PDB file of C-alpha atoms in Angstrom:
ATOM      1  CA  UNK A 300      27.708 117.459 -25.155  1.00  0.00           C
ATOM      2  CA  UNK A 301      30.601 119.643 -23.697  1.00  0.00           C
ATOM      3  CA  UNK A 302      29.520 122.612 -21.769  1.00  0.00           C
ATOM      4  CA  UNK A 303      31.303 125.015 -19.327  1.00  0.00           C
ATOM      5  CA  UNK A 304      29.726 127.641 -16.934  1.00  0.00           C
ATOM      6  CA  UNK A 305      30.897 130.679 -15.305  1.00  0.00           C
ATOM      7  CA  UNK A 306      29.600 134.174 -13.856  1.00  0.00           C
ATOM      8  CA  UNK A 307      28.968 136.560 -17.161  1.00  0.00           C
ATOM      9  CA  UNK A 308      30.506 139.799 -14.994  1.00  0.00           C
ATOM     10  CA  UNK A 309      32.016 140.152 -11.441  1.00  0.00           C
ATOM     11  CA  UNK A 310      33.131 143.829 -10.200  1.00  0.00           C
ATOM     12  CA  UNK A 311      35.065 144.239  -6.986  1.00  0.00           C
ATOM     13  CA  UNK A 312      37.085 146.770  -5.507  1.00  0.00           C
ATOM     14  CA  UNK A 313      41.156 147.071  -5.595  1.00  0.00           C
ATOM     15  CA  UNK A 314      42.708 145.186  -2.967  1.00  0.00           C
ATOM     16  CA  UNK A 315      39.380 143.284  -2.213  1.00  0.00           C
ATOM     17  CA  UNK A 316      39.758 139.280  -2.670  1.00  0.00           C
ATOM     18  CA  UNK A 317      37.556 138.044  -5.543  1.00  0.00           C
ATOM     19  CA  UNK A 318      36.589 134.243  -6.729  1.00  0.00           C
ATOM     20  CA  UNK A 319      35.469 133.444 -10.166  1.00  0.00           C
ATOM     21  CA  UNK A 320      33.498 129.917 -10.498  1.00  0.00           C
ATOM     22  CA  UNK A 321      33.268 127.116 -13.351  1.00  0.00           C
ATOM     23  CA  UNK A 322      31.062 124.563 -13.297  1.00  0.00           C
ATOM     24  CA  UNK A 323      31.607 122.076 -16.726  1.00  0.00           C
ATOM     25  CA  UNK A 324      29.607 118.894 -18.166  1.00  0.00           C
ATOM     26  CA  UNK A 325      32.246 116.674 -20.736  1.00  0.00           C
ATOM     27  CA  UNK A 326      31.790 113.720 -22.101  1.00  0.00           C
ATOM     28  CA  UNK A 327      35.938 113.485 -20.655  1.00  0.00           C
ATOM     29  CA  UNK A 328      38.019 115.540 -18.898  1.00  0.00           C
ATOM     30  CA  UNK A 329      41.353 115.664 -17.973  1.00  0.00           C
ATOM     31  CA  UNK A 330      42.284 119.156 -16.584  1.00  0.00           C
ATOM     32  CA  UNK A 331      41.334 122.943 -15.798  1.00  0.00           C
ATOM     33  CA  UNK A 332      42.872 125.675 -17.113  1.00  0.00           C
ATOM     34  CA  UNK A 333      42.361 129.723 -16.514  1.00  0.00           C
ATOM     35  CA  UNK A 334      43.501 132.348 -18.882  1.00  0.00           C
ATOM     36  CA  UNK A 335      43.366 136.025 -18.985  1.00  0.00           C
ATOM     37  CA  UNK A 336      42.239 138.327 -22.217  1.00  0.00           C
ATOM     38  CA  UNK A 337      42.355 141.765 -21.929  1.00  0.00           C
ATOM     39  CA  UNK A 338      40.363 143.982 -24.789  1.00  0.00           C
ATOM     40  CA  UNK A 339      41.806 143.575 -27.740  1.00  0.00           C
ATOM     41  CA  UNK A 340      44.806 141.262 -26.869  1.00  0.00           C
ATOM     42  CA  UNK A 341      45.107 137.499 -27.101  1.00  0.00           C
ATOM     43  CA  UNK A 342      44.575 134.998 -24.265  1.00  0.00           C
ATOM     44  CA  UNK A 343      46.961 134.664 -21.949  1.00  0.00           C
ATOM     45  CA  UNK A 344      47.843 131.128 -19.515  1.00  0.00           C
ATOM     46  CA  UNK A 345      47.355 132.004 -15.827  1.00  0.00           C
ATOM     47  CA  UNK A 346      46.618 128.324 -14.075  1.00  0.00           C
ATOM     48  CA  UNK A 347      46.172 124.538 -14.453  1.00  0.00           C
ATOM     49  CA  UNK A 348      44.975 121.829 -12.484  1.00  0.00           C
ATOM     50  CA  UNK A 349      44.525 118.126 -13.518  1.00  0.00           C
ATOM     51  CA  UNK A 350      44.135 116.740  -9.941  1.00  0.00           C
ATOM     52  CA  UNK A 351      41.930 117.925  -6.861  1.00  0.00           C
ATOM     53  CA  UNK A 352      43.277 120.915  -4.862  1.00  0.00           C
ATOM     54  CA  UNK A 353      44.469 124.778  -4.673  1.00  0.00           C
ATOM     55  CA  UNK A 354      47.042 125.548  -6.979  1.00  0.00           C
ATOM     56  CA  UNK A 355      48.701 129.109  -5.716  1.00  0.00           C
ATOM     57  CA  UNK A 356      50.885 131.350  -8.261  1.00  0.00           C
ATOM     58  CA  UNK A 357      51.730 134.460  -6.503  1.00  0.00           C
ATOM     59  CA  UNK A 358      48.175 137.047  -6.647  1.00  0.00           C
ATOM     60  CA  UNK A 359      46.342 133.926  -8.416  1.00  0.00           C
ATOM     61  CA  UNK A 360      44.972 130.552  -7.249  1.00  0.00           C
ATOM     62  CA  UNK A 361      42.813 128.131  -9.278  1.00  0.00           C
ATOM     63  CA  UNK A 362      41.145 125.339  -7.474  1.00  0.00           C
ATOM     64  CA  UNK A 363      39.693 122.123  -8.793  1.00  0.00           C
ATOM     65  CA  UNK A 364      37.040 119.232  -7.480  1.00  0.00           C
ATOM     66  CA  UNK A 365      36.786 116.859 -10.001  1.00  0.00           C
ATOM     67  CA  UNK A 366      34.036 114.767  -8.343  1.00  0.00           C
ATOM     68  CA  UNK A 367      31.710 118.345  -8.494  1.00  0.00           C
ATOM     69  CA  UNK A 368      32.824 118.895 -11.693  1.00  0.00           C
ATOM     70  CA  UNK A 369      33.476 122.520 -10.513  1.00  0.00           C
ATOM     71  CA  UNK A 370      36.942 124.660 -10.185  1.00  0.00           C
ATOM     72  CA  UNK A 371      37.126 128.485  -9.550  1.00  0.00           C
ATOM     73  CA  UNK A 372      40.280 130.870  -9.880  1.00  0.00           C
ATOM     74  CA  UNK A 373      40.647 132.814  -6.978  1.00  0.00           C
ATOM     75  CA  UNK A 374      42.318 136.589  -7.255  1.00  0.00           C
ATOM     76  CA  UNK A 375      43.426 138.471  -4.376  1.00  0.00           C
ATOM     77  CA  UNK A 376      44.905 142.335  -3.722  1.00  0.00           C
ATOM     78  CA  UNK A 377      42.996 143.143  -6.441  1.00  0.00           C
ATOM     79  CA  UNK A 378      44.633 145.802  -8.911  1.00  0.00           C
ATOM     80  CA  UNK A 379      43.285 147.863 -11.793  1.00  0.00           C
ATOM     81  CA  UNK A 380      45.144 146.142 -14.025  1.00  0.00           C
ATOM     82  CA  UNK A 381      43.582 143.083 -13.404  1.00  0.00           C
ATOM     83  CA  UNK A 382      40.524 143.862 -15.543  1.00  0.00           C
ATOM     84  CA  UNK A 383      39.970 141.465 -18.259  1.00  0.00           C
ATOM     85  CA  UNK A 384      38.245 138.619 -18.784  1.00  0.00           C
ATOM     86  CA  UNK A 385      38.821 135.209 -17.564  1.00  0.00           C
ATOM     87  CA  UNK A 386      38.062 131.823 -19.195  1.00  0.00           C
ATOM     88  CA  UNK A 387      37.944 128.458 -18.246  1.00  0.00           C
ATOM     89  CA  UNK A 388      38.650 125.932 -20.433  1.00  0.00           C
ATOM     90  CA  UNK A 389      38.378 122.083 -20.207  1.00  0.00           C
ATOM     91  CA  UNK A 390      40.876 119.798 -21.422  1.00  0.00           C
ATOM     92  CA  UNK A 391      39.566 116.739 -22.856  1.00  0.00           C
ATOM     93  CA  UNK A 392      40.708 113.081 -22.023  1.00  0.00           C
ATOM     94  CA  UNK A 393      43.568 112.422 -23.727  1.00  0.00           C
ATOM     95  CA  UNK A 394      44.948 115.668 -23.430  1.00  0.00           C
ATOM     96  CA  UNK A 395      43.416 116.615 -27.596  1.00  0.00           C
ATOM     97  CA  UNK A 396      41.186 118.938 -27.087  1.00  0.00           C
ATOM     98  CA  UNK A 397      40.286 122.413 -25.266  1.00  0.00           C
ATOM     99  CA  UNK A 398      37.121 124.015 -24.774  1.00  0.00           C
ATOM    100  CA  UNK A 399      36.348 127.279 -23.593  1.00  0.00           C
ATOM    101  CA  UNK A 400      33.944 128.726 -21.444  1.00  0.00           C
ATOM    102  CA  UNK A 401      32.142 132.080 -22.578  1.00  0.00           C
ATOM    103  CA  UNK A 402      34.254 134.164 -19.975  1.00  0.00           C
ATOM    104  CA  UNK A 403      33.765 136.322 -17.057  1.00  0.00           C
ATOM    105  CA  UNK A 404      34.259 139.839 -17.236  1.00  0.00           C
ATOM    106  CA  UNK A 405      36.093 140.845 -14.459  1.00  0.00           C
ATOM    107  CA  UNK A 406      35.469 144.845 -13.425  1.00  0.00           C
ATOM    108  CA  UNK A 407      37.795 146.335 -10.508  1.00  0.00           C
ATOM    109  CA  UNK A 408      36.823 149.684  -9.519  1.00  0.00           C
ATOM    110  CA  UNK A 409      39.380 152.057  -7.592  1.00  0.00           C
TER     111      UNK A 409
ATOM    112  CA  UNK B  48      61.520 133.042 -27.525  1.00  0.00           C
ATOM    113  CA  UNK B  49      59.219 134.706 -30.434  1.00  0.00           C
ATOM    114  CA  UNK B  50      55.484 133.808 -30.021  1.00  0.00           C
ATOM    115  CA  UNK B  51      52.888 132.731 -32.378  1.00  0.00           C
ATOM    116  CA  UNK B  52      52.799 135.221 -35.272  1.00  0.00           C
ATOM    117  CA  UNK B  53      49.754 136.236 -37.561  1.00  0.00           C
ATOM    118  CA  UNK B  54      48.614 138.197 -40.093  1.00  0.00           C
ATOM    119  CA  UNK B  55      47.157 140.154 -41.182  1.00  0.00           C
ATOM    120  CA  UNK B  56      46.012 142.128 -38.108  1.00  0.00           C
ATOM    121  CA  UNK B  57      42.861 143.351 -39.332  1.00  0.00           C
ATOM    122  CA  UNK B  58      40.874 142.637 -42.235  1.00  0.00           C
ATOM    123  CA  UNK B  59      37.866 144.221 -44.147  1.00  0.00           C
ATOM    124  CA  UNK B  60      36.038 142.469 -46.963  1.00  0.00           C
ATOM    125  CA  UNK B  61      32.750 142.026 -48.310  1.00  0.00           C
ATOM    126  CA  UNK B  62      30.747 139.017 -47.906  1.00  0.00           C
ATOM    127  CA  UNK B  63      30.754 136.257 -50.698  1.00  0.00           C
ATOM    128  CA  UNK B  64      34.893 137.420 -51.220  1.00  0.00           C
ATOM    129  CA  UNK B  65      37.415 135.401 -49.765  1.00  0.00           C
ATOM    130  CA  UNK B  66      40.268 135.851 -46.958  1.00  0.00           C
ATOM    131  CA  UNK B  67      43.353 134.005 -45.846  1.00  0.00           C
ATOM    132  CA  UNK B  68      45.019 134.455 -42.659  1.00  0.00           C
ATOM    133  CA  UNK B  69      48.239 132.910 -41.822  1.00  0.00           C
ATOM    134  CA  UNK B  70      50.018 131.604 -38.551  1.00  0.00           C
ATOM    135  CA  UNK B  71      53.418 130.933 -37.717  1.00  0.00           C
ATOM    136  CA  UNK B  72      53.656 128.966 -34.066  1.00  0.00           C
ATOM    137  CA  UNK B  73      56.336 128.794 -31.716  1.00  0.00           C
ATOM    138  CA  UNK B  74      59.005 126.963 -32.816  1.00  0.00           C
ATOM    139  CA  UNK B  75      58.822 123.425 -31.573  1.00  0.00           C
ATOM    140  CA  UNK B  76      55.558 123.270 -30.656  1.00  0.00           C
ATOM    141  CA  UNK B  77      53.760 119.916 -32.345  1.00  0.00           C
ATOM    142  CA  UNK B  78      50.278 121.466 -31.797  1.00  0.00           C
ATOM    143  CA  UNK B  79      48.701 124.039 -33.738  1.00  0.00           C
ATOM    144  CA  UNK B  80      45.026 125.398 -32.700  1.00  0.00           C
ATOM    145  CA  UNK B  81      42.308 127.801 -34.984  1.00  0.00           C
ATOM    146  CA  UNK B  82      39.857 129.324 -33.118  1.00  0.00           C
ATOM    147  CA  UNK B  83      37.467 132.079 -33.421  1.00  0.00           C
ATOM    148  CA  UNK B  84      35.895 134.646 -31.574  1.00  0.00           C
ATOM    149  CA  UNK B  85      32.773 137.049 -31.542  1.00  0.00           C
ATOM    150  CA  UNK B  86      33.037 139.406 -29.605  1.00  0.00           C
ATOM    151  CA  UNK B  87      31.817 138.934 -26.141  1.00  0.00           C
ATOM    152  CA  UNK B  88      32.032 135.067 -26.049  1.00  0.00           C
ATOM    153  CA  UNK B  89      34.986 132.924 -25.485  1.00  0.00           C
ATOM    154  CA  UNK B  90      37.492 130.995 -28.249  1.00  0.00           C
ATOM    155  CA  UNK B  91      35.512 128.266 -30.161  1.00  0.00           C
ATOM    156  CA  UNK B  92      37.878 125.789 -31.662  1.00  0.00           C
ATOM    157  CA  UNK B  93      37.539 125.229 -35.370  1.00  0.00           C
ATOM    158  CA  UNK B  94      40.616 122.950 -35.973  1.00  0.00           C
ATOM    159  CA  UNK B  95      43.390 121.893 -34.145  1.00  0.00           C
ATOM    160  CA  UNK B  96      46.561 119.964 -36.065  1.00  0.00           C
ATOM    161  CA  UNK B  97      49.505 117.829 -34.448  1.00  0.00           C
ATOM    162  CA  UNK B  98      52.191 118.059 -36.169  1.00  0.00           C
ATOM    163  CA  UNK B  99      50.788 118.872 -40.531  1.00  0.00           C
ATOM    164  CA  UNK B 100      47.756 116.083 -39.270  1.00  0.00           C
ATOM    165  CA  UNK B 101      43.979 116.773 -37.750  1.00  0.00           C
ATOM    166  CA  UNK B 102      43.488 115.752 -34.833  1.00  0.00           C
ATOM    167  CA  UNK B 103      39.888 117.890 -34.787  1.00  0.00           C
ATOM    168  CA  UNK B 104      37.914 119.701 -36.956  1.00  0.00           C
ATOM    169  CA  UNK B 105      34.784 119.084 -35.773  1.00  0.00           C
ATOM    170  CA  UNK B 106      33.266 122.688 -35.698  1.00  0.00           C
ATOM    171  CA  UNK B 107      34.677 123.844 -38.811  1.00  0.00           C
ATOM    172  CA  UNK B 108      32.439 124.815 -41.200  1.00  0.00           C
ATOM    173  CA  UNK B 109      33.299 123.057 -44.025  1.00  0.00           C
ATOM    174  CA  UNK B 110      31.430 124.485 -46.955  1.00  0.00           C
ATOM    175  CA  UNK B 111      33.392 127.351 -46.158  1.00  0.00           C
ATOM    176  CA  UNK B 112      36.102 127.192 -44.317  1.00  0.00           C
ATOM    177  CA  UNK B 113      39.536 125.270 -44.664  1.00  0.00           C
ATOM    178  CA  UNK B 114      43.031 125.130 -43.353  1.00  0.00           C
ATOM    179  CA  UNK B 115      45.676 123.772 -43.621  1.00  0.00           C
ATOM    180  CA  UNK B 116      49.232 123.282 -42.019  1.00  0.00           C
ATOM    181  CA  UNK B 117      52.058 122.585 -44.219  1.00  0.00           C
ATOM    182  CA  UNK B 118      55.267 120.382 -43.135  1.00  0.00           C
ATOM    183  CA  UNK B 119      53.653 120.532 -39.667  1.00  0.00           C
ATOM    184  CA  UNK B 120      54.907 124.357 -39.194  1.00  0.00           C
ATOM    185  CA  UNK B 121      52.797 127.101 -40.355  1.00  0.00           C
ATOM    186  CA  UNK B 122      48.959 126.886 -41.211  1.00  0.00           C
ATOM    187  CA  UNK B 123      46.401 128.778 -43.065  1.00  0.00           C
ATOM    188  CA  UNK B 124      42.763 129.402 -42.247  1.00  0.00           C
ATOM    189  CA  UNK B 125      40.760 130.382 -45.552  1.00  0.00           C
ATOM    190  CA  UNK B 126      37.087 131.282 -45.617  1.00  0.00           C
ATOM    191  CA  UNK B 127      35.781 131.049 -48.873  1.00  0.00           C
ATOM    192  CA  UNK B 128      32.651 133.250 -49.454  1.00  0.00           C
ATOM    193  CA  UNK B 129      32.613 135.250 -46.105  1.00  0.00           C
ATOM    194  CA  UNK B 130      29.545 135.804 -44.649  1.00  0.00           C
ATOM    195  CA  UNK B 131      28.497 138.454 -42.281  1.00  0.00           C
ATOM    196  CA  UNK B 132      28.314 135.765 -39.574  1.00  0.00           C
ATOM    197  CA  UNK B 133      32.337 135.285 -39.722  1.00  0.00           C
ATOM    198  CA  UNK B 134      33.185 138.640 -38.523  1.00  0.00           C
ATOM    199  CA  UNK B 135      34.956 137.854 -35.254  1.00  0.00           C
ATOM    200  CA  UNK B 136      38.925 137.359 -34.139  1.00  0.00           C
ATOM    201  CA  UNK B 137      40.652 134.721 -35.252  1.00  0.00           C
ATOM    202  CA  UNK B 138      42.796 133.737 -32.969  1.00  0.00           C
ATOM    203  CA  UNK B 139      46.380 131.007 -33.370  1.00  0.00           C
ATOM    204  CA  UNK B 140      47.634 129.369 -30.514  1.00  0.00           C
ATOM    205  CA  UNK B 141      50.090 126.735 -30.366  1.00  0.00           C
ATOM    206  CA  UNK B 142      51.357 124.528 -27.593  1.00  0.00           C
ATOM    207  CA  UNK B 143      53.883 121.199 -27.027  1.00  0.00           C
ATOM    208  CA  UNK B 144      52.658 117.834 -27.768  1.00  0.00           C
ATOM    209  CA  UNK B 145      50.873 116.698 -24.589  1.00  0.00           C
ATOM    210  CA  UNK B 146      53.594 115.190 -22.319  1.00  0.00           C
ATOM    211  CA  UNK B 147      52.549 114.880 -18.486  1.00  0.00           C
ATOM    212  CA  UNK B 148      51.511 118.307 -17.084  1.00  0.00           C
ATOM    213  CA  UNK B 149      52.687 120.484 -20.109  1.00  0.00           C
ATOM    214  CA  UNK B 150      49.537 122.135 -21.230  1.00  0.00           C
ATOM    215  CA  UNK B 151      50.040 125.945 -21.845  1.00  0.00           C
ATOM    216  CA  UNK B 152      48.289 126.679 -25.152  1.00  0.00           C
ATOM    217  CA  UNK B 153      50.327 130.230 -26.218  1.00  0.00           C
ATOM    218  CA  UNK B 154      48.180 132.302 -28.255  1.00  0.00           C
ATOM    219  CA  UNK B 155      49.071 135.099 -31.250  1.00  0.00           C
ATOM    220  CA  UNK B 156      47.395 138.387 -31.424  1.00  0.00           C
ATOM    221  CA  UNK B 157      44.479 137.491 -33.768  1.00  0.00           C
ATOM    222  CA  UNK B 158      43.038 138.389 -37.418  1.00  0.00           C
ATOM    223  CA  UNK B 159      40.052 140.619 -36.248  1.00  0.00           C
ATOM    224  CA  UNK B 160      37.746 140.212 -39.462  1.00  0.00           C
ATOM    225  CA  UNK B 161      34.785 142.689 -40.559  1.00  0.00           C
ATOM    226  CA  UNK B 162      32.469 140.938 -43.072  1.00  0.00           C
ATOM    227  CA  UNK B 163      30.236 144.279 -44.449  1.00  0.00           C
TER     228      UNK B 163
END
């Protein structure tokens, strides 16, 4: 089966550095993604990584190992706004098929 | 560059009626995605179409639910009778046909359905 884990809730402080982890079991995988959903709005793209390494885009970097089978998105000078959840989600091989983890709620307190 | 579009925004209906939501994705984009969510957990897929063909619809519940996506553009999702169970956000994304690193799924605003 296809399974993806990560933290249910993280809180931090603005400006504070803050790393959300994903561990996933697939019967194939071919990349990581992040996205961000804040209440009551639709998913939004933050990340990707299909090979081994830190990907950096601006405030946000996602990292991947694919031999742990483990990635984490990393979020630093933490602002309010940032509250939301995150997701993970697994890209299949052959690029078909994503699945989502359950999310991470993501708390930063002033 | 419009994103995906759907409708309605909410819906309330009783269970054993039925409901219909609609999608229209970016234009361009080969691949067409259904998925829903309950509040608190994260997007399950139900079906995902390339192009007006299924390329999954392993989780859909097929007694009940179907969709489809005609001339490969816009899709329906129908649940025919609602149960309580379905009342969650239904959420349309839409992304490119795989090609190298393109893999942005862009998602619309979502049906949020209340089965009472």
């Amino acid at each position: 089966g296809q399974s993806l884990e990560q933290p249910s809730e993280v809180t931090a402080v603005e400006g504070a550095i803050v790393q959300i982890n994903c561990t996933y079991q697939t019967s194939g995988f071919y990349g990581l993604s992040w996205y961000q959903q804040h209440d009551g709005g639709a998913p939004t793209f933050l990340s990707y990584n299909a090979l081994d390494g830190l990907e950096e885009t601006g405030r946000f970097s996602s990292f991947l190992s694919r031999s742990d089978s483990y990635g984490y998105l990393l979020l630093q000078e933490l602002q309010m706004k940032d509250s939301a959840s995150y997701f993970c989600a697994v890209r299949d091989t052959g690029g078909f098929k994503t699945i989502f983890g359950a999310g991470t709620r993501l708390f930063v307190k002033a | 560059e419009a994103g995906v579009a759907q409708s309605p925004r909410y819906k309330i209906i009783e269970k054993r009626q039925s409901v219909a939501f609609w999608c229209n994705p970016i234009s361009g984009h080969a691949t067409l995605y259904w998925y829903q969510q309950i509040l608190g957990q994260g997007p399950k897929l139900l079906i995902q179409f390339q192009n007006n063909g299924v390329v999954d619809d392993s989780q859909l519940p097929k007694d009940r639910f179907s969709a489809e996506r005609l001339k490969g553009v816009d899709s329906t999702l129908k649940i025919q009778p609602a149960k309580l169970e379905d009342s969650a956000v239904y959420l349309c994304a839409s992304s490119f046909i795989w090609t190298g690193m393109n893999t942005e799924a862009f998602f619309g605003q979502g049906t949020r359905l209340t089965v009472v």
